[in-house]
Amino acid sequence: MENFPVINLESLNGEGRKATMEKIKDACENWGFFELVSHGIPTEFLDTVERLTKEHYRQCMEQRFKELVASKGLDAVQTEVNDMDWESTFYLRHLPQSNISEVPDLKDEYRNVMKEFALKLEKLAEQLLGLLCENLGLEQGYLTKAFYGTNGPTFGTKVSNYPPCPNNDKIKGLRAHTDAGGLILLFQDDKVSGLQLLKDGEWVDVPPMRHSLVINLGDQLEVITNGKYKSVEHRVIAQTDGTRMSIASFYNPSSDAVIYPAPTLVEKKAVEKNQVYPKFVFEDYMKHYVGVKFQAKEPRFEAMKAVEVKASFGLSPVKTTA
């Protein structure tokens, strides 16, 4: 199998631009993932984010996780666990309104660093959406506008740690799924691996690389590109030795954004074969996704088509919560 795509963003500035854009295009069409290096976020800053995140886990979350594992007997399971993940997490919301000041147990230094990190990632996400527009032949700013709705994009971060797991053949760090939203930017541990994606029917390791950011595409970009780009199933395997840090930031549409395939990307044969993705409000998709996250994505799109058909006939939308 070919090597996991690694993109040097600095190569866009100069003679290597065409080749780099082609690598991004290939990654979006054939992998749904790529790894970014020389992305403009200083390595010293990323070191600080990593240090503070790992300190916070040790000081505030590690003991709670051990108590949870003990209370549920997860360290001694004999059969496969399908309704839980072996992860310790907390969430930060950045847009449309930040909740960082309200999240408990965060030191002031950590709060400030994560606010700054979010600003840097937001800027990078918008740059990447611009590059995707260029490769897709869309007018510049099309994807940003598609995400905007009335209140601008939603943007948040899931901070996770995956502690050593004695039964990693019985319980996943994170069960297989595709991401519901738009563009995901991941800063992951460079020493402890575990993230895998499904490619051509095989699970492929996403290689840990120091100071890199892993980018993957969510379901909404699959819809807007009418399947030209695909969201890809991925999972986390908890390791028996070592705690893996994962900081995943989700640049998503506004809750009221109306998502639909870009007209210029819908080919005539797709219309003839009824292979056009549905039109829906992002919030409706999310309500449905919550109940079926760890199931195949195709029925989610079909459920949204049912909502679209009912709405076009002036009927009450079907209930989309699972």
Short mmCIF file of C-alpha atoms in Angstrom, two decimals:
data_model
loop_
_atom_site.label_atom_id
_atom_site.label_comp_id
_atom_site.label_asym_id
_atom_site.label_seq_id
_atom_site.Cartn_x
_atom_site.Cartn_y
_atom_site.Cartn_z
CA MET A 1 0.00 0.00 0.00
CA GLU A 2 1.24 3.51 -0.81
CA ASN A 3 2.63 5.72 1.93
CA PHE A 4 0.34 7.82 4.13
CA PRO A 5 0.14 11.32 2.56
CA VAL A 6 2.32 13.94 4.22
CA ILE A 7 1.93 17.54 3.00
CA ASN A 8 4.55 20.24 3.55
CA LEU A 9 2.49 23.43 3.57
CA GLU A 10 5.57 25.59 3.01
CA SER A 11 5.89 23.98 -0.42
CA LEU A 12 2.90 26.04 -1.58
CA ASN A 13 5.20 29.07 -1.64
CA GLY A 14 7.23 28.60 -4.78
CA GLU A 15 7.86 26.15 -7.60
CA GLY A 16 6.50 23.21 -5.61
CA ARG A 17 2.99 24.64 -5.40
CA LYS A 18 1.48 22.65 -8.28
CA ALA A 19 2.85 19.32 -7.01
CA THR A 20 1.72 20.10 -3.45
CA MET A 21 -1.80 20.99 -4.57
CA GLU A 22 -1.91 17.70 -6.49
CA LYS A 23 -0.84 15.81 -3.34
CA ILE A 24 -3.63 17.50 -1.37
CA LYS A 25 -6.13 16.64 -4.11
CA ASP A 26 -5.05 12.99 -4.15
CA ALA A 27 -5.21 12.78 -0.35
CA CYS A 28 -8.75 14.21 -0.29
CA GLU A 29 -9.97 11.93 -3.07
CA ASN A 30 -8.28 8.69 -2.04
CA TRP A 31 -7.54 8.89 1.68
CA GLY A 32 -9.82 11.43 3.38
CA PHE A 33 -6.80 12.11 5.62
CA PHE A 34 -3.40 13.73 5.34
CA GLU A 35 -0.65 14.87 7.68
CA LEU A 36 0.54 18.49 7.65
CA VAL A 37 4.08 19.59 8.43
CA SER A 38 5.50 23.13 8.27
CA HIS A 39 1.94 24.36 8.82
CA GLY A 40 2.88 27.68 10.41
CA ILE A 41 2.13 26.92 14.06
CA PRO A 42 5.43 27.25 15.96
CA THR A 43 6.89 23.99 17.29
CA GLU A 44 7.66 25.62 20.66
CA PHE A 45 4.00 26.54 21.01
CA LEU A 46 2.91 22.96 20.22
CA ASP A 47 5.36 21.72 22.86
CA THR A 48 3.63 23.97 25.38
CA VAL A 49 0.18 22.71 24.38
CA GLU A 50 1.39 19.12 24.78
CA ARG A 51 3.08 19.74 28.14
CA LEU A 52 0.04 21.47 29.64
CA THR A 53 -2.40 18.90 28.27
CA LYS A 54 -0.42 16.01 29.73
CA GLU A 55 -0.02 17.82 33.05
CA HIS A 56 -3.76 18.45 33.21
CA TYR A 57 -4.50 14.77 32.57
CA ARG A 58 -2.11 13.59 35.29
CA GLN A 59 -3.32 16.12 37.84
CA CYS A 60 -7.06 16.23 37.17
CA MET A 61 -8.25 13.28 35.10
CA GLU A 62 -6.05 10.21 35.50
CA GLN A 63 -7.39 9.19 38.91
CA ARG A 64 -11.01 9.75 37.82
CA PHE A 65 -10.45 7.48 34.84
CA LYS A 66 -8.97 4.74 37.04
CA GLU A 67 -11.99 4.97 39.33
CA LEU A 68 -14.36 4.74 36.36
CA VAL A 69 -12.56 1.68 35.01
CA ALA A 70 -12.70 0.00 38.42
CA SER A 71 -16.39 0.81 38.96
CA LYS A 72 -17.34 -0.74 35.60
CA GLY A 73 -14.88 -3.61 35.75
CA LEU A 74 -13.38 -2.60 32.40
CA ASP A 75 -9.90 -3.78 33.34
CA ALA A 76 -11.10 -7.38 33.57
CA VAL A 77 -13.64 -7.73 30.75
CA GLN A 78 -13.83 -11.14 29.10
CA THR A 79 -16.01 -10.27 26.10
CA GLU A 80 -15.89 -7.45 23.56
CA VAL A 81 -17.27 -4.11 24.80
CA ASN A 82 -19.35 -2.32 22.14
CA ASP A 83 -20.98 0.50 24.09
CA MET A 84 -17.99 2.30 25.65
CA ASP A 85 -14.60 3.68 24.68
CA TRP A 86 -11.31 3.54 26.60
CA GLU A 87 -10.73 7.29 26.68
CA SER A 88 -10.65 10.20 29.09
CA THR A 89 -12.01 13.39 27.51
CA PHE A 90 -13.20 16.94 27.96
CA TYR A 91 -14.55 19.45 25.46
CA LEU A 92 -13.86 23.10 24.67
CA ARG A 93 -16.13 25.27 22.55
CA HIS A 94 -14.59 28.19 20.63
CA LEU A 95 -17.23 29.37 18.13
CA PRO A 96 -19.75 30.89 17.97
CA GLN A 97 -19.08 31.54 21.69
CA SER A 98 -16.20 30.25 23.79
CA ASN A 99 -16.80 28.30 26.99
CA ILE A 100 -13.12 27.98 27.96
CA SER A 101 -13.53 30.31 30.96
CA GLU A 102 -16.29 28.03 32.32
CA VAL A 103 -14.53 24.65 32.00
CA PRO A 104 -13.51 23.50 35.52
CA ASP A 105 -10.03 22.50 36.70
CA LEU A 106 -8.07 24.30 33.98
CA LYS A 107 -5.11 26.38 35.10
CA ASP A 108 -5.07 29.95 33.77
CA GLU A 109 -1.96 29.26 31.69
CA TYR A 110 -3.66 26.27 30.06
CA ARG A 111 -6.85 28.26 29.35
CA ASN A 112 -4.89 31.03 27.68
CA VAL A 113 -2.77 28.64 25.63
CA MET A 114 -5.83 26.73 24.40
CA LYS A 115 -7.53 30.00 23.42
CA GLU A 116 -4.47 30.94 21.38
CA PHE A 117 -4.27 27.44 19.90
CA ALA A 118 -7.92 27.68 18.78
CA LEU A 119 -7.24 30.98 16.99
CA LYS A 120 -4.27 29.49 15.16
CA LEU A 121 -6.25 26.38 14.17
CA GLU A 122 -9.23 28.46 13.02
CA LYS A 123 -6.96 30.44 10.69
CA LEU A 124 -5.37 27.23 9.38
CA ALA A 125 -8.77 25.59 8.82
CA GLU A 126 -9.90 28.53 6.71
CA GLN A 127 -6.65 28.39 4.72
CA LEU A 128 -7.19 24.67 4.06
CA LEU A 129 -10.80 25.21 2.98
CA GLY A 130 -9.47 27.76 0.49
CA LEU A 131 -7.04 25.19 -0.90
CA LEU A 132 -9.85 22.65 -1.22
CA CYS A 133 -11.91 25.24 -3.13
CA GLU A 134 -9.02 25.77 -5.51
CA ASN A 135 -8.62 22.05 -6.16
CA LEU A 136 -12.37 21.58 -6.62
CA GLY A 137 -12.71 24.48 -9.03
CA LEU A 138 -15.04 26.31 -6.65
CA GLU A 139 -14.96 30.07 -6.28
CA GLN A 140 -12.67 31.17 -3.47
CA GLY A 141 -14.55 31.30 -0.19
CA TYR A 142 -17.31 28.91 -1.31
CA LEU A 143 -16.76 26.38 1.50
CA THR A 144 -16.43 29.05 4.16
CA LYS A 145 -19.74 30.56 3.01
CA ALA A 146 -21.37 27.13 2.90
CA PHE A 147 -20.43 26.64 6.58
CA TYR A 148 -21.42 30.16 7.67
CA GLY A 149 -25.21 30.08 8.23
CA THR A 150 -26.38 33.09 10.23
CA ASN A 151 -23.88 32.87 13.11
CA GLY A 152 -20.69 31.67 11.47
CA PRO A 153 -19.08 28.25 11.82
CA THR A 154 -19.11 26.12 14.95
CA PHE A 155 -15.66 25.22 16.21
CA GLY A 156 -14.69 23.12 19.19
CA THR A 157 -11.99 20.84 20.55
CA LYS A 158 -12.14 17.37 22.06
CA VAL A 159 -9.14 16.82 24.35
CA SER A 160 -8.59 13.10 24.88
CA ASN A 161 -6.14 10.79 26.56
CA TYR A 162 -6.02 7.06 25.92
CA PRO A 163 -4.36 5.39 28.93
CA PRO A 164 -2.70 1.97 28.78
CA CYS A 165 -5.36 -0.71 28.25
CA PRO A 166 -4.78 -4.27 29.49
CA ASN A 167 -7.61 -5.62 27.29
CA ASN A 168 -7.22 -3.68 24.05
CA ASP A 169 -8.51 -6.69 22.11
CA LYS A 170 -11.83 -6.36 23.99
CA ILE A 171 -12.35 -2.58 24.13
CA LYS A 172 -11.38 0.13 21.63
CA GLY A 173 -9.87 3.45 22.57
CA LEU A 174 -12.52 4.90 20.24
CA ARG A 175 -14.89 2.82 18.15
CA ALA A 176 -14.86 3.10 14.35
CA HIS A 177 -16.82 6.05 12.92
CA THR A 178 -16.73 8.89 10.42
CA ASP A 179 -16.81 12.49 11.68
CA ALA A 180 -20.11 14.31 11.18
CA GLY A 181 -18.80 17.79 10.57
CA GLY A 182 -16.51 19.65 8.20
CA LEU A 183 -12.74 19.75 8.65
CA ILE A 184 -10.92 18.11 11.57
CA LEU A 185 -7.46 19.20 12.72
CA LEU A 186 -5.71 16.77 15.09
CA PHE A 187 -2.61 17.35 17.19
CA GLN A 188 -1.66 13.89 18.41
CA ASP A 189 0.97 12.21 20.53
CA ASP A 190 4.18 11.69 18.61
CA LYS A 191 5.33 8.69 20.66
CA VAL A 192 2.22 6.60 21.38
CA SER A 193 0.34 5.51 18.27
CA GLY A 194 -3.21 4.17 17.96
CA LEU A 195 -5.13 6.12 15.30
CA GLN A 196 -6.11 4.01 12.30
CA LEU A 197 -8.17 4.66 9.17
CA LEU A 198 -9.95 2.22 6.89
CA LYS A 199 -8.55 2.20 3.35
CA ASP A 200 -9.44 -0.36 0.71
CA GLY A 201 -10.87 -2.65 3.37
CA GLU A 202 -7.75 -2.59 5.58
CA TRP A 203 -6.95 -0.70 8.77
CA VAL A 204 -3.96 1.58 8.21
CA ASP A 205 -1.95 3.28 10.98
CA VAL A 206 -1.81 7.07 10.93
CA PRO A 207 1.87 7.58 11.76
CA PRO A 208 2.72 9.76 14.76
CA MET A 209 5.00 12.59 13.64
CA ARG A 210 6.41 15.24 15.94
CA HIS A 211 4.80 18.68 15.54
CA SER A 212 2.55 17.55 12.67
CA LEU A 213 -1.21 18.04 12.40
CA VAL A 214 -3.45 15.30 11.02
CA ILE A 215 -6.28 16.59 8.83
CA ASN A 216 -9.38 14.60 7.97
CA LEU A 217 -12.61 15.35 6.13
CA GLY A 218 -16.05 15.07 7.73
CA ASP A 219 -19.42 14.03 6.32
CA GLN A 220 -20.39 17.60 5.35
CA LEU A 221 -17.51 17.91 2.89
CA GLU A 222 -18.57 14.62 1.34
CA VAL A 223 -22.05 16.07 0.82
CA ILE A 224 -20.88 19.43 -0.55
CA THR A 225 -18.51 17.70 -3.02
CA ASN A 226 -21.26 15.17 -3.89
CA GLY A 227 -18.92 12.32 -2.98
CA LYS A 228 -15.83 13.57 -4.85
CA TYR A 229 -14.19 13.78 -1.42
CA LYS A 230 -15.15 11.19 1.18
CA SER A 231 -15.25 11.12 4.97
CA VAL A 232 -13.34 8.02 6.04
CA GLU A 233 -13.97 5.57 8.86
CA HIS A 234 -11.34 5.68 11.58
CA ARG A 235 -10.76 4.34 15.10
CA VAL A 236 -8.32 4.43 18.01
CA ILE A 237 -6.64 1.32 19.37
CA ALA A 238 -5.62 1.86 22.99
CA GLN A 239 -2.10 0.61 23.61
CA THR A 240 -1.05 -1.74 26.41
CA ASP A 241 1.83 0.58 27.24
CA GLY A 242 1.84 4.39 27.22
CA THR A 243 -0.87 7.07 27.32
CA ARG A 244 -1.76 8.63 23.96
CA MET A 245 -2.67 12.33 23.81
CA SER A 246 -5.18 13.49 21.19
CA ILE A 247 -6.39 17.06 20.65
CA ALA A 248 -8.99 17.05 17.86
CA SER A 249 -10.51 20.35 16.73
CA PHE A 250 -13.67 20.33 14.62
CA TYR A 251 -14.34 23.18 12.19
CA ASN A 252 -18.02 22.62 11.41
CA PRO A 253 -20.92 24.43 9.75
CA SER A 254 -23.21 26.72 11.71
CA SER A 255 -26.11 24.84 13.28
CA ASP A 256 -28.52 26.52 10.86
CA ALA A 257 -26.32 26.21 7.75
CA VAL A 258 -28.11 24.54 4.85
CA ILE A 259 -25.80 21.88 3.43
CA TYR A 260 -26.13 20.59 -0.13
CA PRO A 261 -23.91 19.58 -3.05
CA ALA A 262 -22.18 22.45 -4.84
CA PRO A 263 -24.05 22.69 -8.18
CA THR A 264 -20.85 22.77 -10.24
CA LEU A 265 -19.77 19.44 -8.69
CA VAL A 266 -22.96 17.56 -9.53
CA GLU A 267 -22.38 15.73 -12.79
CA LYS A 268 -25.23 14.96 -15.18
CA LYS A 269 -24.77 11.21 -14.79
CA ALA A 270 -25.10 11.55 -11.01
CA VAL A 271 -28.48 13.21 -11.48
CA GLU A 272 -29.56 10.55 -13.96
CA LYS A 273 -28.59 7.74 -11.57
CA ASN A 274 -30.15 9.51 -8.55
CA GLN A 275 -26.71 9.73 -6.94
CA VAL A 276 -27.03 13.29 -5.71
CA TYR A 277 -26.45 13.84 -1.99
CA PRO A 278 -29.30 15.38 0.07
CA LYS A 279 -29.97 18.95 1.14
CA PHE A 280 -30.50 19.51 4.88
CA VAL A 281 -29.91 21.77 7.86
CA PHE A 282 -26.68 20.83 9.68
CA GLU A 283 -28.40 20.77 13.10
CA ASP A 284 -30.87 18.15 11.82
CA TYR A 285 -27.98 16.00 10.64
CA MET A 286 -26.28 16.27 14.03
CA LYS A 287 -29.45 15.28 15.90
CA HIS A 288 -29.60 12.13 13.82
CA TYR A 289 -25.83 11.46 14.02
CA VAL A 290 -25.73 11.40 17.83
CA GLY A 291 -27.70 8.18 17.96
CA VAL A 292 -25.95 6.39 15.08
CA LYS A 293 -22.36 7.69 15.22
CA PHE A 294 -20.80 4.24 15.32
CA GLN A 295 -22.87 2.89 12.44
CA ALA A 296 -22.38 3.20 8.68
CA LYS A 297 -22.72 6.72 7.29
CA GLU A 298 -24.78 5.84 4.20
CA PRO A 299 -28.08 5.36 6.11
CA ARG A 300 -27.55 8.82 7.64
CA PHE A 301 -27.51 10.36 4.18
CA GLU A 302 -30.59 8.35 3.22
CA ALA A 303 -32.39 9.58 6.35
CA MET A 304 -31.64 13.16 5.31
CA LYS A 305 -33.01 12.44 1.82
CA ALA A 306 -36.27 11.35 3.47
CA VAL A 307 -36.43 14.65 5.35
CA GLU A 308 -35.70 16.54 2.11
CA VAL A 309 -38.47 14.74 0.20
CA LYS A 310 -41.08 15.38 2.90
CA ALA A 311 -40.08 19.04 3.12
CA SER A 312 -40.36 19.45 -0.66
CA PHE A 313 -43.95 18.21 -0.50
CA GLY A 314 -44.80 20.52 2.39
CA LEU A 315 -45.09 17.64 4.88
CA SER A 316 -43.83 17.65 8.44
CA PRO A 317 -40.21 16.53 8.56
CA VAL A 318 -39.59 13.05 9.87
CA LYS A 319 -38.14 12.82 13.34
CA THR A 320 -34.38 12.57 12.92
CA THR A 321 -33.27 11.69 16.42
CA ALA A 322 -32.35 8.06 16.87
#
